[in-house]
Short mmCIF file of C-alpha atoms and ligand atoms in Angstrom, two decimals:
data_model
loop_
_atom_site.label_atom_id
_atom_site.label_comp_id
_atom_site.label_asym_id
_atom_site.label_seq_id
_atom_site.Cartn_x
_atom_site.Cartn_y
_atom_site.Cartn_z
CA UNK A 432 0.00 0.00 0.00
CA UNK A 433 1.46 3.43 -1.13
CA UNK A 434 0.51 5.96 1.44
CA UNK A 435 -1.57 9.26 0.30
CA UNK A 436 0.66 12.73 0.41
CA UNK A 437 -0.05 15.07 3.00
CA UNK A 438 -0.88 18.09 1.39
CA UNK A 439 0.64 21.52 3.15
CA UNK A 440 0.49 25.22 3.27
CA UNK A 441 3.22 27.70 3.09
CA UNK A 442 3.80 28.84 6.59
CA UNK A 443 7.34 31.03 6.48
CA UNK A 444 6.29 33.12 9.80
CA UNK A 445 6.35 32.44 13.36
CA UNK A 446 2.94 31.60 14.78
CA UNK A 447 4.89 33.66 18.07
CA UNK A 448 6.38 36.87 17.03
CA UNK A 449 5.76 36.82 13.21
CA UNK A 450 9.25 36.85 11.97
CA UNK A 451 10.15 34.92 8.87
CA UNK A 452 12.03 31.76 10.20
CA UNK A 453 15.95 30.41 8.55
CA UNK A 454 16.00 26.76 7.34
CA UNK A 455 16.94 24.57 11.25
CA UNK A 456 17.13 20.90 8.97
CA UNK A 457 15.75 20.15 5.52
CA UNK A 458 15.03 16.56 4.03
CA UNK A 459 13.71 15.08 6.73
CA UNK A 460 11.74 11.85 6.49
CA UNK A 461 9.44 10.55 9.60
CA UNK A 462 11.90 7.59 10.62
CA UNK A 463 9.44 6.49 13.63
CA UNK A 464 5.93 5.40 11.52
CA UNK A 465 6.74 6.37 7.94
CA UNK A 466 4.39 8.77 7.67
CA UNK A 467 4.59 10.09 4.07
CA UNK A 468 5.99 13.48 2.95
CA UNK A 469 9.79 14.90 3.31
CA UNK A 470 10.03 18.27 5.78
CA UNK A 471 12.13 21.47 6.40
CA UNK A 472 12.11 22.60 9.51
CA UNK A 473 12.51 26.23 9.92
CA UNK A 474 13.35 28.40 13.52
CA UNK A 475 12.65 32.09 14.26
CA UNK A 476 15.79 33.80 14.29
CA UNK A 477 14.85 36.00 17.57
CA UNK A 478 17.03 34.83 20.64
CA UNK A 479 14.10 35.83 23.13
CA UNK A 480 11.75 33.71 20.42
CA UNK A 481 13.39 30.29 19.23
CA UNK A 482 10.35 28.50 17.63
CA UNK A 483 10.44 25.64 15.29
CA UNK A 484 7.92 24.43 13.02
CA UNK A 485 7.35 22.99 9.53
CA UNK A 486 7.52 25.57 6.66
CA UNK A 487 5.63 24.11 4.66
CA UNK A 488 3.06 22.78 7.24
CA UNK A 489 0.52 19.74 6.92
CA UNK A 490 -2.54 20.85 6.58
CA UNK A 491 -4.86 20.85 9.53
CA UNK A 492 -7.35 18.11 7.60
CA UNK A 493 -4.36 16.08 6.38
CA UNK A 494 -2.79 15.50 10.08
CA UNK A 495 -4.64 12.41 10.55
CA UNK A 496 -2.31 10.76 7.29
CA UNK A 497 0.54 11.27 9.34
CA UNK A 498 -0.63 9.36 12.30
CA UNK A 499 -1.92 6.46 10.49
CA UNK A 500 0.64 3.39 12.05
CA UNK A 501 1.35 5.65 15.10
CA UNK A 502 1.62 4.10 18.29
CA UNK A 503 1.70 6.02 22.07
CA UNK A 504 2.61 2.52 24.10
CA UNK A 505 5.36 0.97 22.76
CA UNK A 506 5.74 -2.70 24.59
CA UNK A 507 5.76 -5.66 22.64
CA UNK A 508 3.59 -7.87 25.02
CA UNK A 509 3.62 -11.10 24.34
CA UNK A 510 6.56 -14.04 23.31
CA UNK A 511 10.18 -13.82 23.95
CA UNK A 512 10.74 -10.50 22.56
CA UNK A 513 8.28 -9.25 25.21
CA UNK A 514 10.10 -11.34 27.68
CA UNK A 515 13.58 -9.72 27.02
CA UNK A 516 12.30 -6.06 26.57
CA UNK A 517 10.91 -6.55 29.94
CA UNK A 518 13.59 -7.93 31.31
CA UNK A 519 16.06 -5.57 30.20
CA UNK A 520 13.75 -2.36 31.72
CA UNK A 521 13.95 -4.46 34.97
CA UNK A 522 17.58 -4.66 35.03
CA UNK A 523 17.61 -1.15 33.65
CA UNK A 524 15.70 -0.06 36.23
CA UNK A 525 17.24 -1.86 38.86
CA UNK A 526 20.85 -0.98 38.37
CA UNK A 527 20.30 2.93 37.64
CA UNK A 528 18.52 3.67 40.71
CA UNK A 529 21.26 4.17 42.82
CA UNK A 530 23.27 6.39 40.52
CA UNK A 531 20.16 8.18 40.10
CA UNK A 532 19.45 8.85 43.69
CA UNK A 533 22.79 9.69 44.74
CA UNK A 534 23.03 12.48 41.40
CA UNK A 535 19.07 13.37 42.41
CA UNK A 536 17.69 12.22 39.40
CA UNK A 537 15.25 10.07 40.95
CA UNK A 538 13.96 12.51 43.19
CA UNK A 539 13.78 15.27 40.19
CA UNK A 540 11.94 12.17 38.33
CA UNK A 541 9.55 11.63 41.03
CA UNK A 542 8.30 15.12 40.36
CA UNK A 543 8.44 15.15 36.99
CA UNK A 544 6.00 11.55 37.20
CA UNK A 545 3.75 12.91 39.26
CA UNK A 546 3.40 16.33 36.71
CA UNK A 547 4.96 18.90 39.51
CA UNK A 548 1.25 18.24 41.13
CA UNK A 549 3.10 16.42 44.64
CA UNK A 550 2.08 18.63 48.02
CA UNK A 551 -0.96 19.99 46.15
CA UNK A 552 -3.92 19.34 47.73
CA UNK A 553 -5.44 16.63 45.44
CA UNK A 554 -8.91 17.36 43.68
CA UNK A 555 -10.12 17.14 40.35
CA UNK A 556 -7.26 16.51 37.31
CA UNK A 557 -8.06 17.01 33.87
CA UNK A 558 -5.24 15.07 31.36
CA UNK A 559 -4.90 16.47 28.25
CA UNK A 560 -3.71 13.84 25.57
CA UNK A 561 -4.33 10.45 28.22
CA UNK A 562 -3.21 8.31 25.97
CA UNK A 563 -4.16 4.58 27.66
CA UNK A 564 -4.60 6.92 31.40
CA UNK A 565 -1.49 5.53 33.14
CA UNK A 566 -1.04 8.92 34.68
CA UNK A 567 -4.59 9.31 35.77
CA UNK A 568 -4.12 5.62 37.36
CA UNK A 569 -0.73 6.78 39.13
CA UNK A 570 -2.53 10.20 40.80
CA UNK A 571 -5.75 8.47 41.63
CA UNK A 572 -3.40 6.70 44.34
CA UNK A 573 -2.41 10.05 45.46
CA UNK A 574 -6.12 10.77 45.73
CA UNK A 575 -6.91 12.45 42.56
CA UNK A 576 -9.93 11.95 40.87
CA UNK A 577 -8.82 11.92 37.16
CA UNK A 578 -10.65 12.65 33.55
CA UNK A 579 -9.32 12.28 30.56
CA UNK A 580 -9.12 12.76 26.43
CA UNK A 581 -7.29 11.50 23.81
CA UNK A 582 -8.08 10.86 20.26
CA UNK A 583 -6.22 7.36 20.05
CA UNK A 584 -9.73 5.43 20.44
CA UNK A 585 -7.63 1.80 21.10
CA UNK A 586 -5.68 3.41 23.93
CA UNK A 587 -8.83 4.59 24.98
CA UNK A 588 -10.34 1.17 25.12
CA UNK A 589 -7.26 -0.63 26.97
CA UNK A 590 -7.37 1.83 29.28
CA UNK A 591 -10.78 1.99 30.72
CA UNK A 592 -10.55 -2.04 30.85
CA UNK A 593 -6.99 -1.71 32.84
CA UNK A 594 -7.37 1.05 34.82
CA UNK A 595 -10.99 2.09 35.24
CA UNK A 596 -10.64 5.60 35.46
CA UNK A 597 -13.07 8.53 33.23
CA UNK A 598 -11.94 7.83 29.54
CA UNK A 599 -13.04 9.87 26.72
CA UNK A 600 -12.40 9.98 23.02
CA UNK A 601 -11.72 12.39 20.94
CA UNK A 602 -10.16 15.99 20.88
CA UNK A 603 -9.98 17.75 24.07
CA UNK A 604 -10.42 21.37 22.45
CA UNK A 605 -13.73 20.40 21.11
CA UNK A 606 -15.02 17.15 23.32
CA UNK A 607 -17.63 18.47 25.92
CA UNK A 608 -15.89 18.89 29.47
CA UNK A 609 -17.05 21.04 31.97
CA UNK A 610 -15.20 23.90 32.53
CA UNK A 611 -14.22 26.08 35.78
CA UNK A 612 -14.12 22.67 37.05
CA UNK A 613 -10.50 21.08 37.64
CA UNK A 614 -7.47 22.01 40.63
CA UNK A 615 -5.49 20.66 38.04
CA UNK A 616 -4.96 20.07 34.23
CA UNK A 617 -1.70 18.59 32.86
CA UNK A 618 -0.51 17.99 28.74
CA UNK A 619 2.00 15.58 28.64
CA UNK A 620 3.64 15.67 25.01
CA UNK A 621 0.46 16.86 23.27
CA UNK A 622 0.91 21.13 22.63
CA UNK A 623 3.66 20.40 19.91
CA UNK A 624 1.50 18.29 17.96
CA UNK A 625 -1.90 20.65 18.15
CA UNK A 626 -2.21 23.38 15.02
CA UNK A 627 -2.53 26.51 17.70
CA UNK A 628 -1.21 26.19 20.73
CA UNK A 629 -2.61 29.21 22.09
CA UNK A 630 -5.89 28.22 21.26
CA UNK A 631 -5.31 25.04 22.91
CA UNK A 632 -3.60 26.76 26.59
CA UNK A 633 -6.82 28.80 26.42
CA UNK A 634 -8.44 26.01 26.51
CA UNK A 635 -6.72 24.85 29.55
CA UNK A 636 -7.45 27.85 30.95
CA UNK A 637 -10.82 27.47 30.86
CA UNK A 638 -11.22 23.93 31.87
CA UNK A 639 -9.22 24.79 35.40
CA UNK A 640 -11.17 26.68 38.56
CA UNK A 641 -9.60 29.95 39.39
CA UNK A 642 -6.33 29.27 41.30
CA UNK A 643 -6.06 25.61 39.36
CA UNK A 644 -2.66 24.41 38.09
CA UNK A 645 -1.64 23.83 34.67
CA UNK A 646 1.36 21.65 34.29
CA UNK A 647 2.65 21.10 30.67
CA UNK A 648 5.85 18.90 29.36
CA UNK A 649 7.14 18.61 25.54
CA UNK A 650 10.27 18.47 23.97
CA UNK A 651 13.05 21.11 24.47
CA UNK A 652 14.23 22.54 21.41
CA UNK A 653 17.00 23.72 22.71
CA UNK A 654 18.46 21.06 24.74
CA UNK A 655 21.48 19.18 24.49
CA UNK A 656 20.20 16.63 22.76
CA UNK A 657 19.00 18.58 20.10
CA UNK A 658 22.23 20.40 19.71
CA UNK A 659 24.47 17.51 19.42
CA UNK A 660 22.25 14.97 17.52
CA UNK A 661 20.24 17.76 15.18
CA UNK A 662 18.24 16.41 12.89
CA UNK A 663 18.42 13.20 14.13
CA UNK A 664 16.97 14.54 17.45
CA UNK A 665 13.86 12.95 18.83
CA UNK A 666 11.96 15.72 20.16
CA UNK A 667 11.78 16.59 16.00
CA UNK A 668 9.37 14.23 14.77
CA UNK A 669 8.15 15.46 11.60
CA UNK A 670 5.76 16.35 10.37
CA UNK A 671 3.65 15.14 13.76
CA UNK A 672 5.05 18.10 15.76
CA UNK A 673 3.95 20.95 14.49
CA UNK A 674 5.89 23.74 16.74
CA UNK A 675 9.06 23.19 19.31
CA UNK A 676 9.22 25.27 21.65
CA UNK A 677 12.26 26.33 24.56
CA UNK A 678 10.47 26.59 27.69
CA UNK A 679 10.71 30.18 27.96
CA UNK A 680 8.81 30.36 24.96
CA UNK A 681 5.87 28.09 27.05
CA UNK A 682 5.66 30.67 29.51
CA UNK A 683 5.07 33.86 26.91
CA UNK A 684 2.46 31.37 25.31
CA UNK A 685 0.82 30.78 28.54
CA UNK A 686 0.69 34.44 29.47
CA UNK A 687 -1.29 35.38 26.02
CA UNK A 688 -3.78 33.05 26.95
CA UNK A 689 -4.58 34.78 30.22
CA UNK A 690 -2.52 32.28 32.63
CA UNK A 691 0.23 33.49 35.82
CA UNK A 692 3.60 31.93 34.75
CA UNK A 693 4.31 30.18 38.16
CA UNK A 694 7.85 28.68 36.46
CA UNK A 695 9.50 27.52 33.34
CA UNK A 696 12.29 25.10 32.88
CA UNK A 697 14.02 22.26 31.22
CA UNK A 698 14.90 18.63 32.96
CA UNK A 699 16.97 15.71 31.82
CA UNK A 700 14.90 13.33 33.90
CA UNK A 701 14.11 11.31 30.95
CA UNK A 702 17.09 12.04 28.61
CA UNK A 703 18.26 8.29 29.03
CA UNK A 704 14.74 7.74 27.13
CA UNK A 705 14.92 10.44 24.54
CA UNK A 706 19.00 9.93 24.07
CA UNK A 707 18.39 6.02 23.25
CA UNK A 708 15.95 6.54 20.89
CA UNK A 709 17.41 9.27 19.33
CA UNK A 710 20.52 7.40 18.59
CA UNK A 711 18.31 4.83 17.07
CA UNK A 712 17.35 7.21 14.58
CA UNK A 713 21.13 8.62 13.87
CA UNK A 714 22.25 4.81 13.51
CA UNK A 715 19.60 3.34 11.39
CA UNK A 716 20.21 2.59 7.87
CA UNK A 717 19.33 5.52 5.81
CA UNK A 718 15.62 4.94 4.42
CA UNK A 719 14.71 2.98 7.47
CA UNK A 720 10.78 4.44 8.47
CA UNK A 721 9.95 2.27 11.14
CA UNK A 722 11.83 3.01 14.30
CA UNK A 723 8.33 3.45 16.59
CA UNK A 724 10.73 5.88 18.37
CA UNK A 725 10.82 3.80 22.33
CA UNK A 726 13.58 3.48 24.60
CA UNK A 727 16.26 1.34 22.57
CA UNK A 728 18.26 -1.16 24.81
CA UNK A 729 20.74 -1.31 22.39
CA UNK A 730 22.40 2.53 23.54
CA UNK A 731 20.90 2.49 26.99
CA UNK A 732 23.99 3.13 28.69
CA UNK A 733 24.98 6.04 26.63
CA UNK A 734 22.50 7.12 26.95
CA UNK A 735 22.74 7.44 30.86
CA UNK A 736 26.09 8.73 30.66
CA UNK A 737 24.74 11.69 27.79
CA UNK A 738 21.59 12.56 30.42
CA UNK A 739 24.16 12.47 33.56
CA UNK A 740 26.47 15.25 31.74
CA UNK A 741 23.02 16.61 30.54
CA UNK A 742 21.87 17.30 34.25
CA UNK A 743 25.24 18.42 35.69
CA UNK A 744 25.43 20.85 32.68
CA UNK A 745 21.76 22.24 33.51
CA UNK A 746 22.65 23.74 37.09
CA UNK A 747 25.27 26.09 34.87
CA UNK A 748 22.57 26.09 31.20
CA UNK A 749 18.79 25.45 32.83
CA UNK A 750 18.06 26.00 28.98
CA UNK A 751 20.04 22.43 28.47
CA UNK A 752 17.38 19.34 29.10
CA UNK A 753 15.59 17.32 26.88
CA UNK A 754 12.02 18.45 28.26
CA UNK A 755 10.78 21.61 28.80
CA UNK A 756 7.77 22.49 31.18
CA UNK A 757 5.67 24.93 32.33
CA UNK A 758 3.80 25.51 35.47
CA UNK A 759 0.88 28.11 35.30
CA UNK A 760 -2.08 29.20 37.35
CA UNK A 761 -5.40 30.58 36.04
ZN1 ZN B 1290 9.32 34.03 16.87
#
């Protein structure tokens, strides 16, 4: 089967500050699910600006081509293969906790799991982008009572069976959800892949009660990862995300839709993730389209030994991780 084209629109502006953007990486091909098409990346030239985004764009009716054999939970489940990838996250997980607690990685991770939202009162949490609801499952044992959207209707399924928290399908800017009605909403991965983010933190906006917390995560388009893989980088993934931001840029976003910046930053709490897969891409055979884009065994360790320089390097750079966040009240 030869997949349809993606038809785009010229888009040679920033969505941000409106300043035409230079070529960031041209050629690119989406190595993870093959999704059709071959991008150019452009970035706006502003220091205090930074964006990245397709020039040209897919257009908004064509996105749904370029998620055709994409996959959120990557875990093959059953037969030896499953065996050994499960095996080799236990040892994984087994032999870097130490090195992780001693550096404080693993407390820095337990925050970063938990969405910042740890010593807040727990209440209502809205989650943007659910995916199967893994994180609604993990905060309703830290007594929040959890909602969420996403548009993947299978992960939607598994994860009403598995976890038996409120599921919904569909796209959280236009699904009915009451608003003025959650402490908390968090958007894990989701605001690079949406055609306006503004549109969308307004959104969030309104869905929180006055005082409510908005915690949002995506790649860092400035982090170290990006600057010594480039186009090979991860966080990239053309043409599904649609703008990269540096986590400043988060916080000027959130303040045009009306929110109070509580913090910006960047982490390398999961740059051992984003690293492994990332070299993945740079060492596959060129034309390979099929990486699925998980944690890769193969350069797990270094990948540990990229995020450990990667976190000492962020007390002197905070600009340096492979996440950025943002932390926002309404
Ligand atoms: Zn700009």
């Amino acid at each position: 089967m030869t997949a349809p084209t993606i038809r785009t629109y010229v888009n040679p502006t920033c969505l941000i500050c409106g300043t035409a953007g230079q070529v960031l990486h041209s050629g690119l091909k989406d190595r993870l699910f093959g999704a059709p098409g071959t991008w150019q990346l452009k970035q706006c030239p502003r220091p205090e600006c930074g964006l990245v985004w397709p020039d040209p764009s897919p257009l908004t009716e064509d996105l749904g081509l370029a998620y055709q054999t994409y996959y959120t939970h990557v875990e093959p489940a059953t037969g030896s293969a499953g065996l050994v990838y499960r095996l080799s996250k236990w040892a994984y997980w087994t032999g870097i906790r130490i090195p992780a607690l001693l550096t404080g990685i693993y407390q820095e991770r337990r925050e970063f799991v938990q969405m910042f939202l740890r010593g807040r009162p727990p209440g209502r949490l809205f989650d943007a982008g659910c995916g199967d609801g893994q994180f609604l499952h993990l905060m309703k044992e830290h007594g929040w009572q959890g909602t969420g959207v996403d548009f993947d209707a299978a992960a939607i399924e598994t994860g009403k069976k598995k976890y038996g928290v409120d599921l919904k399908v569909g796209d959280f800017q236009t699904v009915p959800i009451e608003e003025s009605a959650f402490d908390a909403v968090t958007m894990s991965h989701v605001i690079e892949h949406v055609p306006d983010p503004l549109a969308c933190l307004d959104k969030c906006r309104r869905l929180l009660k006055p005082g409510g917390r908005l915690v949002v995560s995506t790649p860092n388009v400035r982090s170290l990862g990006h600057q010594t893989f480039k186009a090979a980088w991860r966080g990239l993934e053309p043409p599904r995300h649609l703008h990269v931001f540096p986590h400043h840029l988060l916080g000027e976003c959130a303040r045009r839709a009306g929110l109070k910046v509580i913090r910006t930053g960047s982490t390398a709490v999961n740059a051992d993730y984003i690293i492994s897969a990332t070299m993945a891409i740079a060492n596959a055979p060129p034309g390979t389209s099929q990486i699925g884009g998980g944690w890769d065994a193969r350069y797990a360790l270094k990948a540990i030994a990229f995020q450990y320089r990667e976190h000492f390097a962020l007390r002197r750079n905070p600009d340096l991780g492979e996440e950025a966040f943002l932390i926002a009240e309404r």
